[in-house]
């Protein structure tokens, strides 16, 4: 059974769902609406700003996709990004080599993610409890490390990652393309990707198929942590400072992007392509709200409403799917009984 899982890479990868297609249609409709009602929305400078501001969210959302595909969640990503961003800021102030800073950022992020993964898989503590606890620990660490003051005037070493251009194309575009294509390939063709989907569909069945579900889940949280570490470089490069409120909305925004992008909160269904559409939807919504002069508090309200709506739809779809499967099993059972009676 494990051999079949490895030899047929596409068998266990869900095809694009109607929800993912719906999200893309929703994104196109959103672009059209803001193009009509929001002044300067289609201005190239504004569109580049949208993309630049969404890059760190987009990177973290890849890792959140992996975790949610396995039926998990991580609400500590914002606080974790804050801790790593402060370390990056300190190293920039000390004049350390940029490559060393990048390695340390990714390593610290991976370590933070691994702590969550080990507590969830080894200690068997529910993921929501673990990440709620670590979110508060890292948030307290942020306040303690900053001591109530911002890190400002940081050297623009990583500014190229968000503000640079290659062939007159923003570097942000290349970063998103590289990461999203890479992780699409990983989730589609590599064993670890198929294992992630299998664990999300049924951890027990995955174990019977020879997959080490706990190790796969722990790796998923470590990958998310590493991506948070890389996103901290983008955050610092974009702002040139680290605020006390760093990462406050990152967890809810990344979860919303994944859910809006068509992933199932129960695991086993979703893709990074849908997540990218969800990220762009949220980024454009934020920008449109600013252009229209709407108070920013409505942004959180809209994101919250979207999460509730899409999760409700997901639960309804899962219920209908399970009901159809149960009816099919009953019909097959009745058909088999009738054939034996004959």
Short mmCIF file of C-alpha atoms in Angstrom, two decimals:
data_model
loop_
_atom_site.label_atom_id
_atom_site.label_comp_id
_atom_site.label_asym_id
_atom_site.label_seq_id
_atom_site.Cartn_x
_atom_site.Cartn_y
_atom_site.Cartn_z
CA UNK A 1 0.00 0.00 0.00
CA UNK A 2 2.84 2.36 0.82
CA UNK A 3 4.42 1.48 -2.52
CA UNK A 4 1.26 2.53 -4.36
CA UNK A 5 1.27 5.81 -2.46
CA UNK A 6 4.79 6.56 -3.66
CA UNK A 7 4.43 5.32 -7.23
CA UNK A 8 1.32 7.29 -8.17
CA UNK A 9 2.05 10.89 -7.20
CA UNK A 10 -1.18 12.46 -8.45
CA UNK A 11 -3.60 9.92 -6.98
CA UNK A 12 -3.65 11.49 -3.55
CA UNK A 13 -3.52 15.14 -4.70
CA UNK A 14 -6.98 16.72 -4.96
CA UNK A 15 -7.76 18.42 -8.24
CA UNK A 16 -8.65 22.15 -8.11
CA UNK A 17 -11.92 22.34 -6.21
CA UNK A 18 -14.92 24.45 -7.04
CA UNK A 19 -14.09 26.58 -4.01
CA UNK A 20 -10.63 27.39 -5.37
CA UNK A 21 -12.12 28.32 -8.74
CA UNK A 22 -14.75 30.38 -6.92
CA UNK A 23 -11.98 32.24 -5.03
CA UNK A 24 -10.25 33.12 -8.29
CA UNK A 25 -13.55 34.40 -9.71
CA UNK A 26 -14.10 36.35 -6.49
CA UNK A 27 -10.62 37.86 -6.82
CA UNK A 28 -11.29 38.96 -10.39
CA UNK A 29 -14.62 40.48 -9.33
CA UNK A 30 -12.91 42.32 -6.48
CA UNK A 31 -10.33 43.78 -8.87
CA UNK A 32 -13.07 44.96 -11.23
CA UNK A 33 -15.09 46.54 -8.41
CA UNK A 34 -12.15 48.45 -6.92
CA UNK A 35 -11.03 49.49 -10.40
CA UNK A 36 -14.41 51.16 -10.83
CA UNK A 37 -14.99 52.71 -7.39
CA UNK A 38 -11.49 53.30 -5.97
CA UNK A 39 -9.42 56.16 -7.42
CA UNK A 40 -5.93 55.21 -8.64
CA UNK A 41 -6.44 51.54 -7.83
CA UNK A 42 -5.02 50.40 -11.18
CA UNK A 43 -2.11 52.80 -10.96
CA UNK A 44 1.07 50.72 -11.41
CA UNK A 45 2.62 52.32 -8.33
CA UNK A 46 -0.40 51.30 -6.24
CA UNK A 47 -0.45 47.75 -7.61
CA UNK A 48 3.24 47.37 -6.81
CA UNK A 49 2.54 48.62 -3.29
CA UNK A 50 -0.20 46.00 -2.89
CA UNK A 51 2.20 43.26 -3.94
CA UNK A 52 5.05 44.53 -1.77
CA UNK A 53 2.88 44.76 1.34
CA UNK A 54 1.53 41.25 0.79
CA UNK A 55 4.84 39.45 0.30
CA UNK A 56 5.52 38.48 3.92
CA UNK A 57 1.88 37.39 4.37
CA UNK A 58 2.12 35.32 1.17
CA UNK A 59 5.23 33.49 2.37
CA UNK A 60 3.78 32.68 5.80
CA UNK A 61 0.52 31.54 4.18
CA UNK A 62 2.39 28.79 2.30
CA UNK A 63 3.42 27.28 5.63
CA UNK A 64 -0.06 27.80 7.05
CA UNK A 65 -1.44 25.91 4.04
CA UNK A 66 0.77 22.93 4.88
CA UNK A 67 -0.37 22.91 8.50
CA UNK A 68 -4.07 23.31 7.65
CA UNK A 69 -3.78 20.56 5.00
CA UNK A 70 -2.95 18.24 7.90
CA UNK A 71 -5.94 19.46 9.88
CA UNK A 72 -3.85 21.70 12.15
CA UNK A 73 -3.49 25.41 12.80
CA UNK A 74 -0.84 27.76 14.16
CA UNK A 75 -1.92 31.06 15.72
CA UNK A 76 1.57 31.88 17.00
CA UNK A 77 3.06 32.91 13.64
CA UNK A 78 2.65 36.65 14.22
CA UNK A 79 4.39 36.62 17.58
CA UNK A 80 7.10 34.29 16.23
CA UNK A 81 7.74 36.67 13.34
CA UNK A 82 8.10 39.49 15.86
CA UNK A 83 10.79 37.64 17.80
CA UNK A 84 12.76 36.77 14.66
CA UNK A 85 12.38 40.30 13.25
CA UNK A 86 13.86 41.77 16.43
CA UNK A 87 16.83 39.39 16.21
CA UNK A 88 17.28 40.44 12.57
CA UNK A 89 17.13 44.10 13.63
CA UNK A 90 19.75 43.59 16.34
CA UNK A 91 22.08 41.81 13.92
CA UNK A 92 21.65 44.59 11.36
CA UNK A 93 22.54 47.17 13.99
CA UNK A 94 25.63 45.11 14.85
CA UNK A 95 26.69 45.11 11.20
CA UNK A 96 26.60 41.32 10.73
CA UNK A 97 26.86 39.72 7.32
CA UNK A 98 23.47 39.61 5.50
CA UNK A 99 23.85 35.92 4.64
CA UNK A 100 24.51 35.09 8.29
CA UNK A 101 21.48 37.14 9.30
CA UNK A 102 19.29 35.29 6.79
CA UNK A 103 20.54 31.89 7.98
CA UNK A 104 19.95 32.81 11.61
CA UNK A 105 16.45 34.13 10.83
CA UNK A 106 15.39 30.94 9.06
CA UNK A 107 17.07 28.76 11.72
CA UNK A 108 15.37 30.55 14.63
CA UNK A 109 12.03 30.42 12.85
CA UNK A 110 12.47 26.71 12.16
CA UNK A 111 13.35 26.12 15.81
CA UNK A 112 10.22 27.95 16.97
CA UNK A 113 8.08 25.93 14.56
CA UNK A 114 9.76 22.70 15.67
CA UNK A 115 8.91 23.45 19.31
CA UNK A 116 5.24 23.73 18.34
CA UNK A 117 5.45 20.54 16.28
CA UNK A 118 7.09 18.51 19.04
CA UNK A 119 4.61 19.68 21.68
CA UNK A 120 1.73 18.73 19.36
CA UNK A 121 3.06 15.36 18.22
CA UNK A 122 5.11 14.11 21.19
CA UNK A 123 3.25 15.65 24.11
CA UNK A 124 -0.04 15.21 22.22
CA UNK A 125 -1.34 18.64 23.18
CA UNK A 126 -3.99 20.03 20.80
CA UNK A 127 -2.47 22.42 18.28
CA UNK A 128 -4.79 25.30 19.18
CA UNK A 129 -3.68 25.06 22.84
CA UNK A 130 0.01 24.77 22.01
CA UNK A 131 0.08 27.68 19.59
CA UNK A 132 -2.15 29.84 21.78
CA UNK A 133 0.35 29.34 24.58
CA UNK A 134 3.44 29.93 22.46
CA UNK A 135 1.79 32.96 20.85
CA UNK A 136 1.52 34.57 24.27
CA UNK A 137 5.06 33.54 25.22
CA UNK A 138 6.56 35.03 22.05
CA UNK A 139 4.39 38.15 22.32
CA UNK A 140 5.69 38.69 25.85
CA UNK A 141 9.21 38.14 24.51
CA UNK A 142 8.62 40.83 21.87
CA UNK A 143 7.63 43.37 24.51
CA UNK A 144 10.59 42.39 26.69
CA UNK A 145 13.10 42.49 23.84
CA UNK A 146 11.93 45.88 22.60
CA UNK A 147 11.53 47.27 26.12
CA UNK A 148 8.66 49.46 24.95
CA UNK A 149 10.62 51.06 22.10
CA UNK A 150 10.71 50.48 18.35
CA UNK A 151 13.79 49.41 16.47
CA UNK A 152 14.16 52.21 13.92
CA UNK A 153 16.66 53.38 11.34
CA UNK A 154 17.75 49.86 10.47
CA UNK A 155 20.23 49.54 7.56
CA UNK A 156 18.31 48.81 4.31
CA UNK A 157 20.20 45.57 3.71
CA UNK A 158 17.08 43.57 2.87
CA UNK A 159 15.15 46.41 1.20
CA UNK A 160 16.01 44.94 -2.20
CA UNK A 161 13.81 41.93 -1.41
CA UNK A 162 10.71 44.13 -1.34
CA UNK A 163 11.65 47.33 -3.18
CA UNK A 164 14.21 46.13 -5.74
CA UNK A 165 13.55 45.47 -9.42
CA UNK A 166 14.91 43.00 -11.97
CA UNK A 167 14.30 43.81 -15.64
CA UNK A 168 11.94 46.51 -14.33
CA UNK A 169 9.85 43.81 -12.60
CA UNK A 170 9.52 44.04 -8.79
CA UNK A 171 11.67 41.50 -6.95
CA UNK A 172 8.55 40.64 -4.94
CA UNK A 173 7.08 39.02 -8.06
CA UNK A 174 10.09 36.74 -8.46
CA UNK A 175 10.07 35.83 -4.75
CA UNK A 176 6.40 34.83 -4.88
CA UNK A 177 6.85 32.89 -8.10
CA UNK A 178 9.85 30.98 -6.77
CA UNK A 179 8.26 30.05 -3.45
CA UNK A 180 4.81 29.19 -4.79
CA UNK A 181 6.06 27.15 -7.73
CA UNK A 182 8.55 25.36 -5.46
CA UNK A 183 5.96 24.41 -2.86
CA UNK A 184 3.39 23.49 -5.52
CA UNK A 185 5.94 21.05 -6.89
CA UNK A 186 6.76 19.75 -3.40
CA UNK A 187 3.12 19.20 -2.46
CA UNK A 188 2.26 17.67 -5.84
CA UNK A 189 5.20 15.42 -6.73
CA UNK A 190 7.38 14.72 -3.69
CA UNK A 191 6.56 12.02 -1.11
CA UNK A 192 6.41 14.57 1.73
CA UNK A 193 3.69 16.44 -0.14
CA UNK A 194 1.60 13.34 -0.68
CA UNK A 195 2.14 12.38 2.93
CA UNK A 196 0.83 15.79 4.07
CA UNK A 197 -2.40 15.30 2.11
CA UNK A 198 -2.71 11.71 3.35
CA UNK A 199 -2.29 12.74 7.01
CA UNK A 200 -4.93 15.43 6.53
CA UNK A 201 -7.39 12.97 5.02
CA UNK A 202 -6.94 10.39 7.76
CA UNK A 203 -4.01 10.08 10.13
CA UNK A 204 -4.94 6.51 11.00
CA UNK A 205 -5.14 5.44 7.36
CA UNK A 206 -1.85 7.22 6.66
CA UNK A 207 -0.17 5.24 9.44
CA UNK A 208 -1.55 2.00 8.00
CA UNK A 209 -0.11 3.03 4.62
CA UNK A 210 3.36 3.22 6.16
CA UNK A 211 3.46 7.00 6.61
CA UNK A 212 4.95 8.33 9.83
CA UNK A 213 2.15 10.78 10.54
CA UNK A 214 3.68 12.37 13.63
CA UNK A 215 6.98 13.03 11.88
CA UNK A 216 5.14 14.47 8.87
CA UNK A 217 3.12 16.77 11.11
CA UNK A 218 6.23 17.92 12.98
CA UNK A 219 8.01 18.63 9.69
CA UNK A 220 5.03 20.70 8.58
CA UNK A 221 5.27 22.97 11.63
CA UNK A 222 9.04 23.26 11.19
CA UNK A 223 8.57 24.32 7.56
CA UNK A 224 6.03 26.93 8.66
CA UNK A 225 8.54 28.23 11.21
CA UNK A 226 11.28 28.46 8.59
CA UNK A 227 8.98 30.43 6.29
CA UNK A 228 8.12 32.77 9.18
CA UNK A 229 11.86 33.32 9.62
CA UNK A 230 12.27 34.23 5.95
CA UNK A 231 9.18 36.47 6.09
CA UNK A 232 10.81 38.41 8.93
CA UNK A 233 13.55 39.45 6.49
CA UNK A 234 10.88 40.76 4.12
CA UNK A 235 9.15 42.57 6.97
CA UNK A 236 12.31 44.32 8.11
CA UNK A 237 13.33 45.08 4.53
CA UNK A 238 9.91 46.59 3.79
CA UNK A 239 9.58 48.80 6.87
CA UNK A 240 13.19 49.38 7.93
CA UNK A 241 12.01 49.10 11.53
CA UNK A 242 10.38 46.72 14.01
CA UNK A 243 7.26 47.93 15.79
CA UNK A 244 5.84 46.70 19.09
CA UNK A 245 2.72 45.58 17.21
CA UNK A 246 4.75 43.52 14.73
CA UNK A 247 2.79 40.52 13.43
CA UNK A 248 -0.41 41.32 15.32
CA UNK A 249 -2.72 40.44 12.43
CA UNK A 250 -0.51 37.88 10.68
CA UNK A 251 -2.09 34.73 12.12
CA UNK A 252 -5.68 35.70 11.35
CA UNK A 253 -4.72 37.00 7.88
CA UNK A 254 -2.77 33.87 6.92
CA UNK A 255 -5.50 31.54 8.17
CA UNK A 256 -8.07 33.62 6.28
CA UNK A 257 -5.99 33.47 3.08
CA UNK A 258 -5.76 29.67 3.26
CA UNK A 259 -9.46 29.19 4.07
CA UNK A 260 -10.63 31.70 1.47
CA UNK A 261 -8.29 29.94 -0.98
CA UNK A 262 -10.34 26.76 -0.69
CA UNK A 263 -8.50 24.67 1.90
CA UNK A 264 -10.59 22.53 4.22
CA UNK A 265 -10.17 23.27 7.92
CA UNK A 266 -10.49 19.54 8.59
CA UNK A 267 -7.48 18.82 6.36
CA UNK A 268 -6.79 16.93 3.16
CA UNK A 269 -8.02 19.52 0.68
CA UNK A 270 -6.45 22.73 -0.59
CA UNK A 271 -3.49 24.03 -2.56
CA UNK A 272 -0.94 26.83 -2.56
CA UNK A 273 -2.50 28.14 -5.78
CA UNK A 274 -5.78 28.72 -3.95
CA UNK A 275 -3.86 30.22 -1.04
CA UNK A 276 -2.13 32.72 -3.36
CA UNK A 277 -5.54 33.79 -4.64
CA UNK A 278 -6.67 34.19 -1.02
CA UNK A 279 -3.60 36.27 -0.17
CA UNK A 280 -4.17 38.58 -3.14
CA UNK A 281 -7.85 38.88 -2.23
CA UNK A 282 -6.98 40.05 1.28
CA UNK A 283 -4.18 42.35 0.08
CA UNK A 284 -6.42 44.03 -2.50
CA UNK A 285 -9.23 44.37 0.03
CA UNK A 286 -6.87 46.11 2.46
CA UNK A 287 -5.66 48.47 -0.23
CA UNK A 288 -9.17 49.22 -1.47
CA UNK A 289 -10.34 50.05 2.04
CA UNK A 290 -7.48 52.55 2.39
CA UNK A 291 -8.17 54.13 -1.02
CA UNK A 292 -11.85 54.54 -0.19
CA UNK A 293 -11.07 56.13 3.17
CA UNK A 294 -12.92 53.44 5.13
CA UNK A 295 -11.79 53.02 8.77
CA UNK A 296 -9.27 50.16 9.02
CA UNK A 297 -11.27 48.43 11.78
CA UNK A 298 -13.69 47.32 9.06
CA UNK A 299 -10.87 45.32 7.52
CA UNK A 300 -10.77 43.02 10.54
CA UNK A 301 -14.56 42.76 10.53
CA UNK A 302 -14.61 41.74 6.86
CA UNK A 303 -11.80 39.20 7.34
CA UNK A 304 -13.63 37.72 10.32
CA UNK A 305 -16.88 37.47 8.39
CA UNK A 306 -15.12 35.83 5.45
CA UNK A 307 -13.52 33.21 7.73
CA UNK A 308 -16.89 32.35 9.30
CA UNK A 309 -18.61 32.16 5.90
CA UNK A 310 -15.94 30.02 4.23
CA UNK A 311 -15.58 27.67 7.22
CA UNK A 312 -19.35 27.25 7.33
CA UNK A 313 -19.37 26.42 3.62
CA UNK A 314 -16.51 23.96 4.19
CA UNK A 315 -18.38 22.20 6.99
CA UNK A 316 -21.52 22.02 4.82
CA UNK A 317 -19.54 20.57 1.88
CA UNK A 318 -17.89 17.98 4.15
CA UNK A 319 -21.28 17.02 5.57
CA UNK A 320 -22.79 16.61 2.11
CA UNK A 321 -19.78 14.58 0.93
CA UNK A 322 -19.94 12.23 3.91
CA UNK A 323 -23.68 11.86 3.47
CA UNK A 324 -23.31 10.92 -0.22
CA UNK A 325 -20.59 8.40 0.62
CA UNK A 326 -22.75 6.86 3.34
CA UNK A 327 -25.69 6.58 0.94
CA UNK A 328 -23.43 4.98 -1.67
CA UNK A 329 -22.22 2.43 0.88
CA UNK A 330 -25.80 1.64 1.87
CA UNK A 331 -26.82 1.20 -1.79
CA UNK A 332 -23.83 -1.06 -2.45
CA UNK A 333 -24.69 -3.09 0.64
CA UNK A 334 -28.32 -3.48 -0.44
CA UNK A 335 -27.24 -4.39 -3.98
CA UNK A 336 -24.82 -7.02 -2.64
CA UNK A 337 -27.50 -8.46 -0.34
CA UNK A 338 -29.98 -8.64 -3.21
CA UNK A 339 -27.46 -10.40 -5.47
CA UNK A 340 -26.73 -12.99 -2.76
CA UNK A 341 -30.44 -13.57 -2.23
CA UNK A 342 -30.83 -14.31 -5.92
#
